[in-house]
Coordinates of C-alpha atoms in Angstrom, one line a residue:
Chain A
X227 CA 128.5 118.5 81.0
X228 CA 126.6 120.2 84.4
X229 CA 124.4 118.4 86.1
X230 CA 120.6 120.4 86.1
X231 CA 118.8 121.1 89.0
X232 CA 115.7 122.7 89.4
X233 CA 115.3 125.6 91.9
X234 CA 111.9 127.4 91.1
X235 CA 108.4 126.3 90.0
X236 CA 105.7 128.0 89.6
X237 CA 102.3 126.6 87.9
X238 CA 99.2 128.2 87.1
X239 CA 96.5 125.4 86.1
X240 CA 92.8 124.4 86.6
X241 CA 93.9 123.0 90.4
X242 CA 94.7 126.3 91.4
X243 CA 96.6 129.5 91.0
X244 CA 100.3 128.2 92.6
X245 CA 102.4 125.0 92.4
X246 CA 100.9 123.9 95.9
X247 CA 97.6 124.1 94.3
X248 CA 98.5 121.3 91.9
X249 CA 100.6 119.1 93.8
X250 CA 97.6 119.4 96.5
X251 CA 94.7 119.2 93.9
X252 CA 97.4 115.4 92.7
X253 CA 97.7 114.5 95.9
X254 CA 93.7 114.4 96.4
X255 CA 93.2 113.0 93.1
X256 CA 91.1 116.0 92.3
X257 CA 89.2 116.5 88.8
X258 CA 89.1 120.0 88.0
X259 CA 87.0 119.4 84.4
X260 CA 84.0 121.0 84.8
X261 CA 81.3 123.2 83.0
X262 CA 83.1 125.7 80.8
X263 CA 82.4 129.1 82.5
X264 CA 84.6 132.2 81.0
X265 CA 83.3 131.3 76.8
X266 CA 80.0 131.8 75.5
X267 CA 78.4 128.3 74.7
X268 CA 75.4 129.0 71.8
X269 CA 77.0 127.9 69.4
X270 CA 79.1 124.9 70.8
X271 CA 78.5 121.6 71.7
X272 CA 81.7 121.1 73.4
X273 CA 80.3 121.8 77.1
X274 CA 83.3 121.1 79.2
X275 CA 86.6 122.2 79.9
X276 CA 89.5 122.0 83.0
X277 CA 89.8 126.3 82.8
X278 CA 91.7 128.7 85.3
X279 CA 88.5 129.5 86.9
X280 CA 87.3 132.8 89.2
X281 CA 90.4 134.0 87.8
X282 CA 90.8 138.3 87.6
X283 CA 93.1 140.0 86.3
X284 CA 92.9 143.1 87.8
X285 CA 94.0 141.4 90.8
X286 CA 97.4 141.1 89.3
X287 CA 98.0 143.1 86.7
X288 CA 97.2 146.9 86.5
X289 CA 94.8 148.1 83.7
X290 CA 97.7 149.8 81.6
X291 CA 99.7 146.7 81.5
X292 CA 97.2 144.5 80.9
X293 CA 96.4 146.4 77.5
X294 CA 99.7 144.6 76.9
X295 CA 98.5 140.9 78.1
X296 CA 96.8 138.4 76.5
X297 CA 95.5 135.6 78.9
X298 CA 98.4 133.7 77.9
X299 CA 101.0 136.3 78.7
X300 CA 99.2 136.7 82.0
X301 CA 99.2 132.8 83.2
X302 CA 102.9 132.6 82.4
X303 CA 103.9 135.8 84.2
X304 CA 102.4 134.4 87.1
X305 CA 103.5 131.2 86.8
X306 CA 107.2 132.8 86.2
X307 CA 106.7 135.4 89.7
X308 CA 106.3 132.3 91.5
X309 CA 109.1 130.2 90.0
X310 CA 111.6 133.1 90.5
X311 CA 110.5 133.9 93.8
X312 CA 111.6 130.1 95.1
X313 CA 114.5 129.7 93.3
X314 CA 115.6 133.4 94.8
X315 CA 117.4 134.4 91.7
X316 CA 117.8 138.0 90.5
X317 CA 118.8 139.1 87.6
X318 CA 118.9 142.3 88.4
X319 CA 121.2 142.3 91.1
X320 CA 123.2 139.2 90.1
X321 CA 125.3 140.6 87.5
X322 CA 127.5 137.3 87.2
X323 CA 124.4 135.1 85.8
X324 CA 124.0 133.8 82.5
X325 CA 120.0 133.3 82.0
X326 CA 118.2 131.9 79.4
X327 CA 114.8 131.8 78.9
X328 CA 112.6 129.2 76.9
X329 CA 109.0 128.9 76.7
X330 CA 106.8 126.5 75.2
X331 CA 103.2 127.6 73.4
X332 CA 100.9 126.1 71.1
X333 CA 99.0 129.1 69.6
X334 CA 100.3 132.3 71.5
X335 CA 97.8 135.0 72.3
X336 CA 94.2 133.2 70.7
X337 CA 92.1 135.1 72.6
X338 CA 93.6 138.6 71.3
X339 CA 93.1 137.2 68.1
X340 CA 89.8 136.1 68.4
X341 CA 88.7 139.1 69.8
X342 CA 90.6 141.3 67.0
X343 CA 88.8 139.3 64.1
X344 CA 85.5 139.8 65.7
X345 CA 85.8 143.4 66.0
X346 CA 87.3 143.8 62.2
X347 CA 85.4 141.1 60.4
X348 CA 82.0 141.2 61.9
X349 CA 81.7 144.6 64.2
X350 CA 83.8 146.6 60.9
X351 CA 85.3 148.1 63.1
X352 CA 87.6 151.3 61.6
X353 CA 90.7 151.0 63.9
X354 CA 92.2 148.8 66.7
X355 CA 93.9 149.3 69.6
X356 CA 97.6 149.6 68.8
X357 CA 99.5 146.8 70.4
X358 CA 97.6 144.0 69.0
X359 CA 100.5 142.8 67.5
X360 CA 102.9 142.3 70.4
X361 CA 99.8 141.3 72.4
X362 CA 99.1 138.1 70.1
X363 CA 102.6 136.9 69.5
X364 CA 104.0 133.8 70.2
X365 CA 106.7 135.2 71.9
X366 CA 104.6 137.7 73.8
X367 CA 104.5 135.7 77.1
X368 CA 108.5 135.4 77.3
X369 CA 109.6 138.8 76.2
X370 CA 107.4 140.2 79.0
X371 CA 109.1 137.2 81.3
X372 CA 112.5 138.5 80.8
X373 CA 110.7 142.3 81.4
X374 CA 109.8 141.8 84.4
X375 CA 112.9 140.1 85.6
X376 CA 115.6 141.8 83.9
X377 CA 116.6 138.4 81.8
X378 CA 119.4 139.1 79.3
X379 CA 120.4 136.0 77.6
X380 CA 118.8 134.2 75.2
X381 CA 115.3 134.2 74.9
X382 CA 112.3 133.0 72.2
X383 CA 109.4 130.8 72.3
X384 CA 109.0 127.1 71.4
X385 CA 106.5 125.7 69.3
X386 CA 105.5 122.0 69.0
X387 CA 101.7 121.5 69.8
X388 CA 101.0 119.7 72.7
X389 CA 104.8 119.1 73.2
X390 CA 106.1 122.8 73.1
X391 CA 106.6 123.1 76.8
X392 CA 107.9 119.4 77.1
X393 CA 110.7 121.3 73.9
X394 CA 111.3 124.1 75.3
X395 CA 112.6 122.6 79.1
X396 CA 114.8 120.4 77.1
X397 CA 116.0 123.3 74.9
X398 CA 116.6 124.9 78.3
X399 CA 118.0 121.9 80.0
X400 CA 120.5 121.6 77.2
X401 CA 122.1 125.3 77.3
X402 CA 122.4 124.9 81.2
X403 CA 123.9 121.4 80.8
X404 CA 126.7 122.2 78.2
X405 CA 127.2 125.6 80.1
X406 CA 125.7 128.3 77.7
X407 CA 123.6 129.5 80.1
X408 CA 124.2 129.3 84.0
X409 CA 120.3 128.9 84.7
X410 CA 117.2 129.3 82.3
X411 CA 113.2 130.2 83.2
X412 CA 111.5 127.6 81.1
X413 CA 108.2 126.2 80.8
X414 CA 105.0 126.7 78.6
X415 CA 101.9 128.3 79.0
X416 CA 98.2 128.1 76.8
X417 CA 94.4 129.3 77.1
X418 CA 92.8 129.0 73.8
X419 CA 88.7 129.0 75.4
X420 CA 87.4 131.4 72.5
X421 CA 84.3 130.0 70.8
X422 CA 85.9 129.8 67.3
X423 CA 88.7 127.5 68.9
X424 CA 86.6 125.3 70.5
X425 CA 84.4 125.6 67.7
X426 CA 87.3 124.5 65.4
X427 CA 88.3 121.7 68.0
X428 CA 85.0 120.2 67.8
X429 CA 85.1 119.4 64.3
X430 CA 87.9 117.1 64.9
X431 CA 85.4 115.2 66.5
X432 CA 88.2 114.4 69.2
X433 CA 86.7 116.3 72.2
X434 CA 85.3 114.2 75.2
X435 CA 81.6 115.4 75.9
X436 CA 81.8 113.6 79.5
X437 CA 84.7 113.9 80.8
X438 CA 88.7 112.5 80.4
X439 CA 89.7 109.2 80.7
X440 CA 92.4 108.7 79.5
X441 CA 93.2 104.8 79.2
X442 CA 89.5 103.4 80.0
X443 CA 88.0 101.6 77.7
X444 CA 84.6 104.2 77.1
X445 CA 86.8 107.1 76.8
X446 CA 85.5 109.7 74.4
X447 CA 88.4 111.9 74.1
X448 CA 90.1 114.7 75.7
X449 CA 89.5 117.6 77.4
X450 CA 90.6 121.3 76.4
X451 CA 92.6 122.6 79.6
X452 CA 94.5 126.1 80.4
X453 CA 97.6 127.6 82.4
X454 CA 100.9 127.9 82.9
X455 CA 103.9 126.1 84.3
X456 CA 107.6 127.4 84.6
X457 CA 110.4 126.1 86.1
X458 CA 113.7 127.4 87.3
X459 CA 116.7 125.3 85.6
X460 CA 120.0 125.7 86.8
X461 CA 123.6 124.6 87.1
X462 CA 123.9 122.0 89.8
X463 CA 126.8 123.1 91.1
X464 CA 126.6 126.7 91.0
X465 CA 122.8 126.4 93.1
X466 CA 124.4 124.3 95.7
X467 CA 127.0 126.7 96.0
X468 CA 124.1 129.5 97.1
X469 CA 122.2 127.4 99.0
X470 CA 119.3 127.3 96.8
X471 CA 116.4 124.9 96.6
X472 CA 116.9 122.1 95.2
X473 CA 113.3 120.8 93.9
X474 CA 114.7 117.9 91.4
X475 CA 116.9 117.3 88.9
X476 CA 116.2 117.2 85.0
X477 CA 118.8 114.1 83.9
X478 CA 118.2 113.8 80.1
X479 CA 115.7 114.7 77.0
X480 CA 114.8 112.7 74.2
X481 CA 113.1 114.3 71.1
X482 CA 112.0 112.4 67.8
X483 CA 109.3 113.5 65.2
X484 CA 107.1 110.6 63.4
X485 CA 107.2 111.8 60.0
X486 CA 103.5 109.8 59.5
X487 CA 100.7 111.7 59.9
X488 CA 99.6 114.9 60.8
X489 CA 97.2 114.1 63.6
X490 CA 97.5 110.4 64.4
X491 CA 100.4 109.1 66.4
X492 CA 103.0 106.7 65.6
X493 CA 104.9 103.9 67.5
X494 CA 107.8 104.2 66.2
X495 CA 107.8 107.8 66.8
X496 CA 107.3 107.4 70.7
X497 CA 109.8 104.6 71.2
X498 CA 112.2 106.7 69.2
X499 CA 111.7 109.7 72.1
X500 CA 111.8 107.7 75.1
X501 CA 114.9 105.3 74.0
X502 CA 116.8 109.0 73.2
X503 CA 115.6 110.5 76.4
X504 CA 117.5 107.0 78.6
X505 CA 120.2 107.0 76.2
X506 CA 121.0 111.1 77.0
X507 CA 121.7 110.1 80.0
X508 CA 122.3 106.6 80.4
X509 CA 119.8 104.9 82.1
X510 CA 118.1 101.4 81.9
X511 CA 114.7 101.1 81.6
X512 CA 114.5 99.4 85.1
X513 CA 115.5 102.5 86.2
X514 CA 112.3 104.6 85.7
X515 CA 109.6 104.1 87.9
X516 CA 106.7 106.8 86.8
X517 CA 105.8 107.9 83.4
X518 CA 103.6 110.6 83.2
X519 CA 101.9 109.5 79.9
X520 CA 101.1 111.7 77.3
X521 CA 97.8 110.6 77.8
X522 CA 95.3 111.9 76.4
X523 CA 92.0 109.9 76.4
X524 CA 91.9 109.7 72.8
X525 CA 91.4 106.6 71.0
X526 CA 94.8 106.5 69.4
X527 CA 97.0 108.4 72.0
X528 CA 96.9 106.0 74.5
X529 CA 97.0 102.5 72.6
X530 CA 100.0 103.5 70.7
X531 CA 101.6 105.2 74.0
X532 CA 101.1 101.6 75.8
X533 CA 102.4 100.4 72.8
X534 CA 105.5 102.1 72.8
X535 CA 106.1 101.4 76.7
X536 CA 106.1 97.8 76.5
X537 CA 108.4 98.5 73.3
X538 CA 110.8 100.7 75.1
X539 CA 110.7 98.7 78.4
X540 CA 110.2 95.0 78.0
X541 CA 108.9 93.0 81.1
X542 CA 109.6 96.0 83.1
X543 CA 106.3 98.1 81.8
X544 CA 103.8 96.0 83.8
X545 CA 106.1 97.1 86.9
X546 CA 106.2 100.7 86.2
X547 CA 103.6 103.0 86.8
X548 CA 101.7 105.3 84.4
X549 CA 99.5 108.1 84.8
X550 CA 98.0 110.4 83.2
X551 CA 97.5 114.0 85.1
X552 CA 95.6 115.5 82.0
X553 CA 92.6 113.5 83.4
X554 CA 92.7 116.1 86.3
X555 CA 93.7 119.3 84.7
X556 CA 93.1 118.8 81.2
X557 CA 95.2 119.1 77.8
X558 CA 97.0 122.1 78.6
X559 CA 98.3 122.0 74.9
X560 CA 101.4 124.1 74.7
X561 CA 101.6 124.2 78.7
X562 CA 100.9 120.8 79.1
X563 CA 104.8 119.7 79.1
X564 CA 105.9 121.9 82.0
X565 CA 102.6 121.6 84.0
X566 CA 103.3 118.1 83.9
X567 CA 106.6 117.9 84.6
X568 CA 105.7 120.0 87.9
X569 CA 103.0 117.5 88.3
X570 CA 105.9 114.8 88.3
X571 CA 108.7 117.1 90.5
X572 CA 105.5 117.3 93.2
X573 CA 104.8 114.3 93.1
X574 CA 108.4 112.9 93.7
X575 CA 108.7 115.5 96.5
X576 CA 105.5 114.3 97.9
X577 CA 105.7 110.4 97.6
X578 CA 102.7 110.2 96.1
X579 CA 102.0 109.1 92.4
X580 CA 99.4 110.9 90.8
X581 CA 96.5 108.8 89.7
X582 CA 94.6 108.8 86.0
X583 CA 91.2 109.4 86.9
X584 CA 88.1 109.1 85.8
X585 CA 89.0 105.2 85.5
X586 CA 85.9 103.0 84.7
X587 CA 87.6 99.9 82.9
X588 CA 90.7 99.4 81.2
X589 CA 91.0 98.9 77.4
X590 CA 91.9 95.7 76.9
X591 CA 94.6 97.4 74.7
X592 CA 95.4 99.5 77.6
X593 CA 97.1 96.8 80.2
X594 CA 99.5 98.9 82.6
X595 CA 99.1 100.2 85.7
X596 CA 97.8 103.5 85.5
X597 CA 97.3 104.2 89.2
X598 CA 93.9 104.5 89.0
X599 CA 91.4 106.6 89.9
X600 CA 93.2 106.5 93.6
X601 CA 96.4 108.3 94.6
X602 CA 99.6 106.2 95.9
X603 CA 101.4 107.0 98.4
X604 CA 104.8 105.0 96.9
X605 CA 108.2 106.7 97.2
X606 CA 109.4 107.0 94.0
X607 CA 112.7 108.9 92.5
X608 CA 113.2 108.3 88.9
X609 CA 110.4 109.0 85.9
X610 CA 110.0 110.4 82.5
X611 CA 107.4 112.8 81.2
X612 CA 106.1 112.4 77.6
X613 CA 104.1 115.0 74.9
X614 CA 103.5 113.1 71.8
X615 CA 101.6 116.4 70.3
X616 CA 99.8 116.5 66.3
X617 CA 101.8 116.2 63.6
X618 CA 104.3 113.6 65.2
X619 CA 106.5 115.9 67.4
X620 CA 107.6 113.7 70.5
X621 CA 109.4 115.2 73.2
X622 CA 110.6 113.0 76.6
X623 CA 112.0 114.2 79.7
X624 CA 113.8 112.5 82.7
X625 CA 113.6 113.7 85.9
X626 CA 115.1 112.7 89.4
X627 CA 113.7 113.8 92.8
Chain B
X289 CA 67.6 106.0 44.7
X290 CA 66.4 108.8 46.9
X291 CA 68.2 112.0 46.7
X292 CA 69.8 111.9 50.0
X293 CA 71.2 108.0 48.8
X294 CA 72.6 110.0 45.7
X295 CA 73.6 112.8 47.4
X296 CA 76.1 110.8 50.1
X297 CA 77.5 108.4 47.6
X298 CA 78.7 111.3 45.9
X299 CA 80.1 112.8 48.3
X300 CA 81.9 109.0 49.2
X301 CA 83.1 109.0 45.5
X302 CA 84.4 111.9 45.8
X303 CA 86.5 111.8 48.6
X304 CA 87.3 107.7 47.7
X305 CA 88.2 109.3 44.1
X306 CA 85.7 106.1 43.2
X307 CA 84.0 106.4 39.7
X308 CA 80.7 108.1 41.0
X309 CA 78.1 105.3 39.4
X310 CA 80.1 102.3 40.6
X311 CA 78.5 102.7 44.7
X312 CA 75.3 101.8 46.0
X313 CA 74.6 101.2 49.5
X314 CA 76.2 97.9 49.9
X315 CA 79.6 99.5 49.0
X316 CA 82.1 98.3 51.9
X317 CA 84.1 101.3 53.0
X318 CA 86.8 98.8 53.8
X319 CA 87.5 98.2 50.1
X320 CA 87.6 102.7 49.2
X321 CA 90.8 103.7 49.9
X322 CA 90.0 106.6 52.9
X323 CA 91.6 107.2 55.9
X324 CA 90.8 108.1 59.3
X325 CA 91.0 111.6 58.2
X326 CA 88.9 110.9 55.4
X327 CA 85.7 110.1 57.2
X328 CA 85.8 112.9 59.1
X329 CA 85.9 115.4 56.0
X330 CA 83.0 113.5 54.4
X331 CA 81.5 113.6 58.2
X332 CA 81.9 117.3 57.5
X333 CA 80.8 117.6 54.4
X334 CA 77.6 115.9 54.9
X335 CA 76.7 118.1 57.8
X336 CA 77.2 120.7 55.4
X337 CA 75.2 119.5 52.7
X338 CA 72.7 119.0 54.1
X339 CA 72.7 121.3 57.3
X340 CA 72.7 118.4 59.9
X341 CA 74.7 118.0 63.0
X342 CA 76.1 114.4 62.8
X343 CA 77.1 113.5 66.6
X344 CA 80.3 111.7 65.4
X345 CA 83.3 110.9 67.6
X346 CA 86.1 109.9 66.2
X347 CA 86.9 107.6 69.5
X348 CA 83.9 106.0 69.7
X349 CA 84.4 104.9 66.2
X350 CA 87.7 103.7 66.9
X351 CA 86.7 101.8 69.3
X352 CA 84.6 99.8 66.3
X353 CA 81.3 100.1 68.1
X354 CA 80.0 103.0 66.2
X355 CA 81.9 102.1 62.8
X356 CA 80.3 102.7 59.5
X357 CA 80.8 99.3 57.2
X358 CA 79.0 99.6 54.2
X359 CA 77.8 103.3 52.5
X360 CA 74.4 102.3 53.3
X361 CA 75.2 102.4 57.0
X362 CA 76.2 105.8 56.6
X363 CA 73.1 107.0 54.3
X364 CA 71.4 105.6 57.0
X365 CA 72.4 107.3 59.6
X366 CA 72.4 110.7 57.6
X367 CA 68.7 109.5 56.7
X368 CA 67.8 109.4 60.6
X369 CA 69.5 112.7 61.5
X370 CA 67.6 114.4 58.8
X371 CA 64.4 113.4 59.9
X372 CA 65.4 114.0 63.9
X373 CA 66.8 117.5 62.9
X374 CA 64.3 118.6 60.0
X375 CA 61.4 117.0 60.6
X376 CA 61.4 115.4 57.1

């Protein structure tokens, strides 16, 4: 078994258009929920959202590929130019290298489809533009990945919910740990701000109308975010060997589904991830000093992920820290995994522990620490990074600076 | 019983799988078998019945402060929306 390093990131969230972006907009403990800006409103109540904002296209893409690109393909080609750019990998010219490639994604291209019903359904219209298919796929945003940088081995899409991206890095992780693969581009990526999504997130009647705070005892939900995170796995050995950057270490990966109900989580389900995630690769629970929590400000999320921590980790969960990021870049859904185990990487590099913001007053269900509201500047080396996503998928990572 | 009384306890029946005449407004919702899941359908299907917008968060409820106990609780409520919404 091959130890797994990580030698790219690249992240594309509401904190900004690059990695530095996030770990800066963590460091700062910025919130980047604000009023939604790229979706008509009329018809919603739903008023906020953490979106990729004074984001164009055109400045990235030119107008015949992007025929080709749903937003979602977009934010994860980005996200993947600046991974592969660090880790200094080339497909093209490296004919020796095995790499995969893994992404995570809730929904695929939404806002292809939303357009496309619009035009059929209510505008009649008599024909459509003829890649609407490929556009709207699942698997859109990683076949034009391994397009643009000449990947040859395996390659699909992960789907899980809110824990695809968290799926597909351990899918990854696991071919470059038994050897399959020498390195894999993995990651997730999401934007879903069309009015008939929101509109059909609203009637779940989960949706924060202030703000996210995850944890606190008034909050109201969560908050719909957008983006892309990807990150360059590879063979320990082999990226010392080249001299490549070495930006953390992915040490195990713990899945588990709850087999309860469709939307509301279960204990039993998240203790099951985070025991498999230590037990993959044997460590204690004194060992971890950071979770980023699923966290989601829901009602249910966050008492059951407490729950489950003091389950998993005994007297050692009050000395542990837990945060949840989401409160600054939103529910990222199918990207939510890999922006947050960037989120975690950064903030390892950094020494600096991401807070959960928007903190009024704990739960008094809710008694960790949560860092909150203010960043930490506390050293810290060893963490996991849990989705618990609808319809009791779990997926747990553990990552080393 | 006013219609919008009738109207809600139906649609609680329903979804309970209750026998329709055996509710009135002092019904605990405790002792219907309905989940979680369950009061956000009706949630829905009272909105749609009878074209209101009921500000229901599913959080807030959890958090037992905004919890409906008894059917009359929630006939009330639907009561006040209607008359905020349509002027009734």
């Amino acid at each position: 078994m091959n130890r797994v390093a990580v030698t790219g990131l690249g992240c594309i969230s509401a904190l900004g258009m690059n990695s530095e972006a996030l770990a800066e907009g963590l460091r700062q403990g910025r919130c980047a929920i604000g009023p939604l800006t790229t979706t008509p409103l009329e018809r919603l109540t739903i008023r906020i959202g953490a979106e990729v904002a004074n984001y164009d296209p055109a400045v990235h893409f030119d107008e015949k590929r992007l025929l080709l690109l749903d937003r979602f393909s977009q934010f994860a080609l980005l996200a993947a130019r600046e991974a592969m750019a660090m880790s200094g990998l080339n497909p093209r010219t490296d004919s020796g290298l095995r790499i995969a490639a893994i992404l995570g994604s809730g929904v695929g291209g939404m806002n292809t489809l939303d357009e496309s019903f619009q035009r059929i359904y209510l505008e009649n219209a008599k024909r459509f533009q003829p890649f609407i298919i490929p556009k709207l796929m699942i698997s859109a945003a990683i076949s034009h990945i391994t397009m643009e940088h000449g990947i040859k081995g395996p390659a699909f899409t992960v789907a899980s919910a809110c824990a695809s991206a968290n799926h597909a890095i351990g899918v990854a992780f696991q071919m470059v740990r038994s050897g399959m693969a020498d390195a894999a581009l993995t990651g997730g990526s999401e934007s879903v701000f069309t009015p008939g999504t929101l509109k059909a997130w609203e009637a779940m009647r989960i949706l924060a109308p202030d703000t996210c705070r995850p944890f606190s005892r008034d909050r109201k939900g969560l908050v719909l975010g957008e983006g892309a995170g990807v990150l360059i796995l590879e063979n320990w050995e082999r990226a010392k060997a080249r001299g490549a950057p070495i930006l953390g270490e992915i040490l195990g990966f713990g899945m588990s589904a709850d087999a309860g109900d469709i939307v509301m989580p279960s204990l039993e389900g998240a203790v099951s991830a985070m025991r498999a995630a230590l037990a993959d690769c044997g460590l204690a629970p004194e060992d971890i000093e950071y979770i980023s929590a699923h966290g989601t400000g829901t009602a249910m999320n966050d008492i059951t992920e407490t729950k489950a921590i003091h389950e998993v980790f005994g007297p050692h969960a009050r000395r542990l820290a837990v945060s949840s990021t989401k409160s600054l870049h939103g529910h990222a859904l199918g990207a939510a995994g890999a922006i947050e185990a960037i989120a975690t990487l950064m903030a390892m590099r950094d020494g600096v522990m991401p807070p959960t913001g928007n903190f009024t007053e704990a739960d008094p269900q809710c008694d960790l620490d949560y860092v909150p509201n203010t960043p930490r500047a506390r050293p810290f080396g060893v963490a996991l990074s849990n989705s618990f996503a609808f319809g009791g998928l779990n997926s747990v990572i553990a990552l080393r600076r | 019983m006013t219609d919008i009384e009738g109207a809600v306890l139906e649609i609680i029946a329903a979804k309970s799988k209750a026998e329709p005449g055996t509710l009135s407004r002092q019904t605990e919702l405790s002792t219907l078998t309905l989940d979680s899941l369950d009061v956000v359908e009706m949630i829905f299907q009272i909105e749609e019945k009878f074209d209101i917008s009921i500000p229901y968060n599913a959080n807030e409820a959890a958090g037992a402060e905004m919890a409906f106990k008894t059917a009359g609780d929630i006939i009330d409520l639907v009561g006040k929306h209607i008359a905020e919404q349509k002027g009734a």
